[in-house]
Amino acid sequence: MNFKDLGLGPEVLKAIEERGYNTPTPIQAAAIPLILMTRDIIGLAQTGTGKTASFILPMIEILYGGRARSRMPRSLILEPTRELAAQVAENFDIYGKYHKLTKALLVGGASMGDQVKLLDRGVDVLIATPGRLLDLFERGSVLLNDIKILVIDEADRMLDMGFIPDIERIVSKVPPVRQTMLFSATMPPEIKKLGDRFLTNPKQVSVAPPATTAETVKQWLVWTRRPDKKKMLESILRKEDVKNAFIFCNRKKDVGELARWLQGRGYSAAPMHGDMPQSMRTQTLQSFREGKIVLMVCSDVAARGLDISGVSHVFNFDVPFNAEDYVHRIGRTGRAGLDGCSWTIAAEGDDEKSVVAIERLIKKSIPVESLGGSGGGEHSRNDRRDNRRDERRDEGRRPERSPDRRPERSPDRGDRPGGRPPRDRNDRPVRSDPPPRRDNREGPADDAFGTKFGDDLPDFLKRR
Ligand code: AMP
């Protein structure tokens, strides 16, 4: 299959060629011809599959030639996070470089005045997070009654972040006669319902089962006592050849705390979560891309879908609440066929069920590595496997998403005047019984890990 066979015009083909793409990815091969035929699409694909180009390339073709009126965008792409919206906008610039189409990026944390000026001039493609879009809609700065193409991207993430009511409101303002595309890595019943309501006779295209992990990522699991997780992380950092890494925490407050802890021990580390000012998020991301920051300690919201090539490692400092997040997290490495490595630090007595859920989802067990910390050793590993086997037998179903276990919610919605401030679900304890243990308590003596910490930090991990 060749890009020329998909029905794209010469300008788009030229832009793709200059970008260095030779062959369409499976989602592009399947979706582009259908979108060009103006079909509604449900795309079951995760980030990293080339799905952004799969909707942007045909959108450019369809929109080319029309003219946008002031404040009345002709198409709308909804993204759950600011970073993803910015990435899509960048993609639009790259693929649309030979077309005179206009775009606006409406995200929280950026100047509303500049966004309104762009809207006033008329835009062909509006790329937005739901909160800021509704804000500007309520102020009368944008009208949605000329939208002809609607893309709801990362729908399952929108669900996790509590954006579905906002999406429903937005869709109710968009004309019913339109082309709609819904992309999601997974298809929970809520998203299925959304698809049934918002799409007309959609064609479903799916690539690679949504819950598979790339073969190029070597996965490891270590068990430790909760108070020893930081020490465990450090012992892995010392043993591994880490070029750069995402370190995922489940809660925003832990992101900041762990980043400070690593900095205090001389590591080049920075936090990244949804409550940080947008300018700082952008700057941190840029420094990470440029290699000025080696370890990015982050939440799921901040890192979802980030496309940074050559990330050598992903660490799950916390086992993710939702098994699907595991797949997304480790998908930050091993991209574009490069090798990557992921390490998951599981807390004994707390994370057994979550690990079982992940292994059930990815349909394989994650090799357990013993690093000499608490709970290592062949015997205990075998015991644990037996326990997990028992748990698998006991639980005939996947754990349900519980509100307590939802990941961080983007602050975009909270920017809205008069809107309810977002509840910080993230900072709620995971379990109320027994009371949560704080993981900033110091663990046993460093010697338990056989290393004298702080003496021999490798150069590549040092703060720059
Ligand atoms: P996405 O799934 O949209 O986040 O894309 C993941 C990565 O794949 C991005 O870095 C794209 O630039 C890249 N990409 C998209 N389409 C192709 C293609 N046909 N060939 C090679 N790389 C691609």
Coordinates of C-alpha atoms and ligand atoms in Angstrom, one line a residue:
M1 CA 0.0 0.0 0.0
N2 CA 1.2 3.4 -1.0
F3 CA 0.0 6.9 0.1
K4 CA -0.8 7.6 -3.6
D5 CA -3.4 4.8 -3.5
L6 CA -5.4 6.4 -0.7
G7 CA -6.8 9.3 -2.8
L8 CA -4.8 12.1 -1.3
G9 CA -3.9 15.1 -3.4
P10 CA -0.3 16.1 -4.7
E11 CA 0.2 18.8 -2.1
V12 CA -0.5 16.5 0.8
L13 CA 1.6 13.7 -0.8
K14 CA 4.5 16.2 -1.1
A15 CA 4.2 17.2 2.6
I16 CA 4.2 13.5 3.6
E17 CA 7.2 12.7 1.5
E18 CA 9.1 15.6 3.0
R19 CA 8.2 14.3 6.4
G20 CA 9.9 11.0 5.4
Y21 CA 6.9 8.7 5.5
N22 CA 7.1 5.9 2.9
T23 CA 4.1 3.8 3.6
P24 CA 0.8 4.4 5.4
T25 CA 0.4 2.8 8.8
P26 CA -2.5 0.3 9.1
I27 CA -4.9 2.9 10.6
Q28 CA -4.0 5.4 7.9
A29 CA -4.5 2.8 5.1
A30 CA -7.9 1.8 6.6
A31 CA -9.2 5.2 7.6
I32 CA -8.1 7.7 5.0
P33 CA -10.1 6.4 2.0
L34 CA -13.3 6.2 4.2
I35 CA -12.8 9.7 5.6
L36 CA -12.3 11.0 2.1
M37 CA -15.7 9.4 1.2
T38 CA -17.1 11.5 4.1
R39 CA -18.0 8.4 6.2
D40 CA -18.3 8.6 10.0
I41 CA -15.5 6.6 11.6
I42 CA -14.9 4.9 14.9
G43 CA -11.1 4.4 15.1
L44 CA -9.9 1.9 17.6
A45 CA -6.3 2.9 17.8
Q46 CA -3.9 4.2 20.4
T47 CA -1.3 6.9 20.1
G48 CA 1.8 5.8 18.3
T49 CA -0.1 4.1 15.5
G50 CA -0.1 7.2 13.2
K51 CA -3.7 7.9 14.0
T52 CA -3.3 11.7 14.0
A53 CA -2.3 11.8 10.4
S54 CA -5.1 9.3 9.6
F55 CA -7.6 12.0 10.3
I56 CA -5.6 15.2 9.6
L57 CA -4.5 14.2 6.0
P58 CA -8.1 13.6 4.7
M59 CA -9.4 16.6 6.6
I60 CA -7.0 18.9 4.8
E61 CA -8.2 17.5 1.5
I62 CA -11.9 17.9 2.4
L63 CA -11.5 21.4 3.8
Y64 CA -9.2 22.7 1.1
G65 CA -11.0 25.1 -1.2
G66 CA -13.7 26.3 1.3
R67 CA -13.6 29.5 3.3
A68 CA -14.0 30.0 7.0
R69 CA -16.2 32.8 8.3
S70 CA -15.3 34.9 11.3
R71 CA -15.8 33.0 14.6
M72 CA -17.3 30.1 12.7
P73 CA -14.7 27.3 12.4
R74 CA -15.4 24.7 9.8
S75 CA -14.0 21.7 11.7
L76 CA -13.3 20.8 15.3
I77 CA -10.8 18.4 16.8
L78 CA -11.4 17.8 20.6
E79 CA -8.4 16.6 22.6
P80 CA -8.3 15.7 26.3
T81 CA -5.0 17.5 27.2
R82 CA -3.2 20.7 26.1
E83 CA -0.1 18.8 25.1
L84 CA -2.1 16.5 22.8
A85 CA -3.9 19.4 21.3
A86 CA -0.6 21.2 20.7
Q87 CA 0.8 18.0 19.1
V88 CA -2.2 17.8 16.8
A89 CA -1.8 21.4 15.8
E90 CA 1.9 20.8 15.0
N91 CA 0.9 17.9 12.8
F92 CA -1.6 20.0 11.0
D93 CA 1.1 22.6 10.2
I94 CA 3.4 19.9 8.9
Y95 CA 0.9 18.1 6.7
G96 CA -0.9 21.2 5.6
K97 CA 2.2 23.2 4.7
Y98 CA 1.1 23.4 1.0
H99 CA -2.4 24.4 1.7
K100 CA -3.6 27.8 2.8
L101 CA -5.8 26.5 5.6
T102 CA -6.0 28.3 8.9
K103 CA -6.1 26.8 12.4
A104 CA -6.5 27.9 16.0
L105 CA -5.5 26.1 19.1
L106 CA -7.8 26.7 22.0
V107 CA -6.4 25.4 25.3
G108 CA -6.4 26.5 28.8
G109 CA -3.4 28.3 30.2
A110 CA -2.8 30.3 27.1
S111 CA -4.0 33.9 26.4
M112 CA -7.7 34.0 25.5
G113 CA -7.1 37.3 23.7
D114 CA -4.8 35.8 21.1
Q115 CA -7.2 32.9 20.6
V116 CA -10.1 35.2 20.1
K117 CA -8.2 37.2 17.5
L118 CA -7.5 34.1 15.5
L119 CA -11.2 33.1 15.8
D120 CA -12.2 36.5 14.6
R121 CA -10.2 36.1 11.4
G122 CA -11.9 32.7 10.7
V123 CA -10.4 29.3 11.1
D124 CA -10.7 26.1 9.1
V125 CA -9.5 23.8 11.8
L126 CA -10.2 24.4 15.5
I127 CA -8.2 22.2 17.8
A128 CA -9.4 22.5 21.4
T129 CA -9.6 21.0 24.9
P130 CA -13.3 20.9 26.0
G131 CA -13.0 23.4 28.9
R132 CA -11.5 26.3 27.0
L133 CA -13.8 25.7 24.1
L134 CA -16.9 25.9 26.3
D135 CA -15.5 29.0 27.9
L136 CA -15.1 30.8 24.7
F137 CA -18.4 29.5 23.4
E138 CA -20.2 30.9 26.5
R139 CA -18.5 34.3 25.9
G140 CA -19.8 34.3 22.4
S141 CA -16.2 34.3 20.9
V142 CA -16.8 31.1 18.9
L143 CA -19.9 29.7 17.2
L144 CA -20.1 26.0 16.3
N145 CA -22.9 26.1 13.8
D146 CA -20.6 25.9 10.7
I147 CA -18.8 22.8 11.9
K148 CA -18.8 20.2 9.1
I149 CA -16.2 17.8 10.5
L150 CA -16.0 16.8 14.2
V151 CA -13.2 14.7 15.6
I152 CA -13.4 13.4 19.2
D153 CA -9.9 12.1 19.9
E154 CA -8.8 9.9 22.8
A155 CA -12.4 9.4 23.8
D156 CA -11.5 6.9 26.6
R157 CA -9.2 9.4 28.1
M158 CA -11.9 12.0 27.9
L159 CA -14.1 9.6 29.9
D160 CA -11.4 9.0 32.5
M161 CA -11.0 12.8 32.9
G162 CA -14.7 13.4 33.4
F163 CA -15.1 15.3 30.1
I164 CA -18.1 13.4 28.7
P165 CA -20.7 15.9 29.9
D166 CA -18.7 18.7 28.2
I167 CA -18.4 16.6 25.0
E168 CA -22.2 16.1 25.1
R169 CA -22.7 19.9 25.4
I170 CA -20.3 20.7 22.7
V171 CA -21.8 18.1 20.3
S172 CA -25.3 19.5 21.0
K173 CA -24.1 22.9 19.6
V174 CA -22.7 21.4 16.4
P175 CA -25.0 20.9 13.4
P176 CA -26.4 17.3 13.2
V177 CA -25.4 17.1 9.6
R178 CA -21.7 16.7 9.8
Q179 CA -19.0 14.1 9.5
T180 CA -17.9 12.7 12.8
M181 CA -14.9 10.7 13.8
L182 CA -14.3 9.1 17.2
F183 CA -10.9 7.7 18.1
S184 CA -10.3 5.7 21.2
A185 CA -7.7 3.2 22.4
T186 CA -10.3 1.2 24.2
M187 CA -14.1 0.8 23.8
P188 CA -15.7 0.8 27.3
P189 CA -19.5 0.8 27.2
E190 CA -19.8 4.6 27.9
I191 CA -17.8 5.3 24.7
K192 CA -19.7 2.8 22.7
K193 CA -22.9 4.6 23.8
L194 CA -21.4 7.9 22.8
G195 CA -20.6 6.5 19.4
D196 CA -24.1 5.2 18.9
R197 CA -25.5 8.6 19.7
F198 CA -23.1 10.9 17.9
L199 CA -22.2 9.0 14.8
T200 CA -24.3 8.1 11.8
N201 CA -23.8 4.6 10.3
P202 CA -20.1 4.6 11.3
K203 CA -17.5 2.4 9.9
Q204 CA -15.2 0.9 12.5
V205 CA -11.5 0.7 11.8
S206 CA -9.2 -0.9 14.4
V207 CA -5.6 -1.6 14.4
A208 CA -3.7 -3.9 16.7
P209 CA -5.7 -4.9 19.7
P210 CA -5.9 -1.8 21.9
A211 CA -4.2 -3.5 24.8
T212 CA -1.1 -4.8 23.4
T213 CA 2.4 -3.7 24.4
A214 CA 5.1 -3.2 21.8
E215 CA 7.5 -6.1 21.4
T216 CA 10.3 -3.6 21.5
V217 CA 9.7 -2.7 25.1
K218 CA 11.3 -5.0 27.7
Q219 CA 9.1 -5.1 30.7
W220 CA 10.1 -5.8 34.3
L221 CA 8.3 -5.8 37.6
V222 CA 9.9 -5.4 41.0
W223 CA 8.1 -5.8 44.3
T224 CA 9.1 -3.9 47.4
R225 CA 7.6 -2.5 50.5
R226 CA 5.8 0.8 49.9
P227 CA 8.1 2.9 52.0
D228 CA 11.1 1.5 50.0
K229 CA 9.8 2.5 46.6
K230 CA 12.1 5.5 46.2
K231 CA 15.2 3.5 47.1
M232 CA 14.1 0.8 44.7
L233 CA 13.7 3.4 42.0
E234 CA 17.2 4.7 42.7
S235 CA 18.7 1.2 42.6
I236 CA 17.2 0.6 39.2
L237 CA 18.3 4.0 37.9
R238 CA 21.9 3.1 39.0
K239 CA 21.9 -0.3 37.4
E240 CA 20.2 0.7 34.1
D241 CA 21.7 2.6 31.2
V242 CA 19.1 5.4 31.3
K243 CA 19.3 7.9 28.5
N244 CA 16.1 9.6 29.5
A245 CA 12.9 8.4 31.2
F246 CA 9.3 9.1 32.1
I247 CA 8.6 8.2 35.7
F248 CA 4.9 7.9 36.3
C249 CA 3.1 8.6 39.6
N250 CA -0.6 8.2 40.2
R251 CA -1.0 11.5 42.1
K252 CA 0.0 15.0 41.4
K253 CA 1.4 15.7 44.8
D254 CA 3.7 12.6 44.5
V255 CA 4.9 13.9 41.2
G256 CA 6.3 17.1 42.8
E257 CA 7.6 15.2 45.8
L258 CA 9.4 12.5 43.9
A259 CA 10.9 15.1 41.5
R260 CA 12.2 17.1 44.4
W261 CA 13.6 14.0 46.0
L262 CA 15.5 13.0 42.9
Q263 CA 16.8 16.5 42.4
G264 CA 18.0 16.5 46.0
R265 CA 20.0 13.4 45.2
G266 CA 21.6 15.1 42.2
Y267 CA 19.5 13.7 39.4
S268 CA 18.4 15.8 36.5
A269 CA 14.7 15.5 37.1
A270 CA 11.6 17.7 36.6
P271 CA 7.9 17.4 37.5
M272 CA 5.1 17.5 34.9
H273 CA 1.5 17.4 35.9
G274 CA -1.8 19.1 35.0
D275 CA -1.7 21.7 37.8
M276 CA 1.5 23.3 36.6
P277 CA 1.2 26.6 34.6
Q278 CA 1.1 25.9 30.9
S279 CA 4.3 27.9 30.3
M280 CA 6.1 25.6 32.7
R281 CA 4.7 22.5 31.2
T282 CA 5.8 23.6 27.7
Q283 CA 9.2 24.6 28.9
T284 CA 9.7 21.3 30.8
L285 CA 8.6 19.3 27.8
Q286 CA 11.0 21.2 25.6
S287 CA 13.9 20.7 28.0
F288 CA 13.1 17.0 28.1
R289 CA 13.0 16.8 24.3
E290 CA 16.4 18.6 24.1
G291 CA 18.0 16.3 26.7
K292 CA 18.4 19.0 29.3
I293 CA 16.2 17.1 31.6
V294 CA 16.8 13.3 31.9
L295 CA 14.0 12.2 34.2
M296 CA 10.5 13.5 33.7
V297 CA 8.4 12.7 36.7
C298 CA 4.8 12.9 35.5
S299 CA 1.2 12.1 35.9
D300 CA -0.9 10.2 33.3
V301 CA -2.6 13.4 32.1
A302 CA 0.6 15.3 31.4
A303 CA 2.2 12.5 29.5
R304 CA -0.6 10.9 27.7
G305 CA 0.2 10.5 24.0
L306 CA 3.4 12.6 24.1
D307 CA 5.3 11.7 21.0
I308 CA 9.0 12.0 22.0
S309 CA 11.3 9.7 20.1
G310 CA 14.2 7.8 21.6
V311 CA 12.9 7.6 25.2
S312 CA 15.0 4.8 26.7
H313 CA 12.9 4.0 29.9
V314 CA 9.6 4.2 31.5
F315 CA 9.2 3.7 35.2
N316 CA 5.9 3.1 36.9
F317 CA 6.8 4.5 40.3
D318 CA 3.2 3.6 41.1
V319 CA 1.3 0.7 39.5
P320 CA -1.4 2.5 37.5
F321 CA -5.0 2.4 38.8
N322 CA -6.4 1.5 35.3
A323 CA -4.7 -1.4 33.6
E324 CA -5.1 0.5 30.2
D325 CA -2.9 3.2 31.6
Y326 CA 0.0 0.7 31.8
V327 CA -0.2 0.2 28.1
H328 CA -0.2 3.9 27.4
R329 CA 2.6 4.6 29.9
I330 CA 5.0 2.0 28.6
G331 CA 4.1 3.1 25.0
R332 CA 6.2 6.2 25.6
T333 CA 9.2 4.1 25.0
G334 CA 10.0 1.5 22.3
R335 CA 8.6 3.8 19.7
A336 CA 9.2 3.6 16.0
G337 CA 10.9 0.2 16.4
L338 CA 13.5 1.4 18.8
D339 CA 14.2 -0.6 21.9
G340 CA 12.9 0.5 25.2
C341 CA 12.6 -0.7 28.8
S342 CA 9.9 -0.4 31.4
W343 CA 10.1 -1.0 35.1
T344 CA 7.1 -1.2 37.3
I345 CA 7.6 -0.8 41.1
A346 CA 4.8 -2.6 42.9
A347 CA 4.1 -2.3 46.6
E348 CA 3.7 -5.5 48.5
G349 CA 0.3 -6.0 50.0
D350 CA -1.2 -3.1 47.9
D351 CA -0.7 -3.7 44.2
E352 CA -1.3 -7.4 43.7
K353 CA -4.7 -7.0 42.2
S354 CA -3.7 -4.1 39.9
V355 CA -0.8 -6.2 38.6
V356 CA -3.1 -9.1 37.9
A357 CA -5.5 -6.8 36.0
I358 CA -2.6 -5.5 33.9
E359 CA -1.3 -8.9 33.1
R360 CA -4.7 -10.1 32.2
L361 CA -5.1 -7.1 29.8
I362 CA -1.8 -7.5 28.1
K363 CA -2.2 -11.3 28.1
K364 CA 1.2 -12.0 29.5
S365 CA 3.0 -11.9 32.8
I366 CA 5.6 -9.3 33.4
P367 CA 8.9 -10.8 34.4
V368 CA 9.7 -10.2 38.0
E369 CA 13.1 -9.0 38.8
S370 CA 14.7 -9.2 42.3
L371 CA 17.0 -6.4 43.1
G372 CA 17.8 -7.4 46.7
G373 CA 15.3 -5.0 48.3
S374 CA 12.6 -6.2 50.6
G375 CA 10.5 -9.0 49.3
G376 CA 12.9 -10.1 46.6
G377 CA 14.2 -13.6 46.2
E378 CA 13.1 -16.6 44.2
H379 CA 11.1 -18.1 47.0
S380 CA 8.9 -15.1 47.6
R381 CA 8.5 -14.6 43.9
N382 CA 7.1 -18.1 43.4
D383 CA 4.8 -17.6 46.3
R384 CA 3.6 -14.4 44.8
R385 CA 3.0 -16.0 41.5
D386 CA 0.9 -18.7 43.2
N387 CA -1.1 -16.0 45.0
R388 CA -1.7 -14.2 41.8
R389 CA -2.8 -17.4 40.1
D390 CA -5.3 -17.8 43.0
E391 CA -6.5 -14.2 42.5
R392 CA -6.9 -14.8 38.8
R393 CA -9.1 -17.7 39.6
D394 CA -11.1 -15.8 42.2
E395 CA -11.7 -12.8 40.0
G396 CA -13.6 -13.7 36.9
R397 CA -13.8 -10.1 35.6
R398 CA -11.7 -7.1 35.1
P399 CA -11.7 -4.6 38.0
E400 CA -14.1 -1.8 37.3
R401 CA -13.1 1.8 37.1
S402 CA -14.0 3.2 40.4
P403 CA -14.2 7.0 40.9
D404 CA -11.5 6.8 43.5
R405 CA -9.2 5.2 41.0
R406 CA -9.7 7.7 38.3
P407 CA -6.5 9.5 37.2
E408 CA -5.8 13.2 37.3
R409 CA -8.4 15.4 35.7
S410 CA -7.2 18.2 33.5
P411 CA -7.4 21.7 35.0
D412 CA -8.7 23.0 31.7
R413 CA -12.3 22.7 32.9
G414 CA -11.5 24.4 36.1
D415 CA -10.4 27.6 34.2
R416 CA -14.0 28.3 33.4
P417 CA -15.5 31.2 35.3
G418 CA -18.4 30.2 37.5
G419 CA -17.6 26.6 36.8
R420 CA -17.3 24.2 39.7
P421 CA -13.6 23.9 40.7
P422 CA -12.5 20.4 39.7
R423 CA -12.4 18.0 42.5
D424 CA -9.0 16.7 43.0
R425 CA -9.8 13.0 42.8
N426 CA -6.1 12.4 42.4
D427 CA -5.2 13.4 45.8
R428 CA -7.6 11.0 47.4
P429 CA -6.1 8.0 49.1
V430 CA -6.3 4.9 47.0
R431 CA -7.6 2.8 49.8
S432 CA -9.3 3.9 52.9
D433 CA -8.8 0.7 54.8
P434 CA -6.1 0.4 56.0
P435 CA -5.2 4.2 56.0
P436 CA -2.7 5.0 53.2
R437 CA 0.9 4.7 54.0
R438 CA 3.0 7.6 52.9
D439 CA 5.8 6.6 50.6
N440 CA 8.0 9.4 51.7
R441 CA 8.9 7.6 54.9
E442 CA 12.4 6.5 54.7
G443 CA 12.8 2.8 54.3
P444 CA 15.4 0.6 55.9
A445 CA 19.1 1.4 55.7
D446 CA 20.3 2.0 52.2
D447 CA 22.5 -1.0 52.6
A448 CA 19.5 -3.2 52.1
F449 CA 19.9 -2.5 48.4
G450 CA 23.6 -3.2 48.5
T451 CA 24.5 0.3 47.3
K452 CA 25.8 3.4 49.1
F453 CA 23.5 6.0 47.6
G454 CA 24.8 9.4 46.7
D455 CA 28.4 8.4 46.3
D456 CA 28.7 7.4 42.7
L457 CA 25.9 8.9 40.6
P458 CA 26.6 8.2 37.0
D459 CA 27.3 11.3 34.9
F460 CA 24.5 10.9 32.5
L461 CA 21.9 11.1 35.2
K462 CA 23.4 14.1 36.9
R463 CA 21.7 17.5 37.0
R464 CA 22.8 19.7 34.2
Ligands
AMP1 P1 0.4 9.3 16.4 O1 -0.1 7.9 16.6 O2 -0.4 10.1 15.5 O3 0.8 9.9 17.7 O4 1.8 9.1 15.6 C1 2.9 8.5 16.1 C2 4.2 8.8 15.3 O5 4.2 8.2 14.1 C3 4.4 10.3 15.0 O6 5.8 10.6 15.3 C4 4.2 10.4 13.5 O7 5.0 11.5 13.0 C5 4.7 9.1 13.0 N1 4.0 8.6 11.8 C6 2.7 8.9 11.4 N2 2.5 8.3 10.2 C7 3.6 7.7 9.8 C8 4.0 6.9 8.7 N3 3.1 6.6 7.7 N4 5.2 6.5 8.6 C9 6.1 6.7 9.6 N5 5.8 7.4 10.7 C10 4.6 7.9 10.8

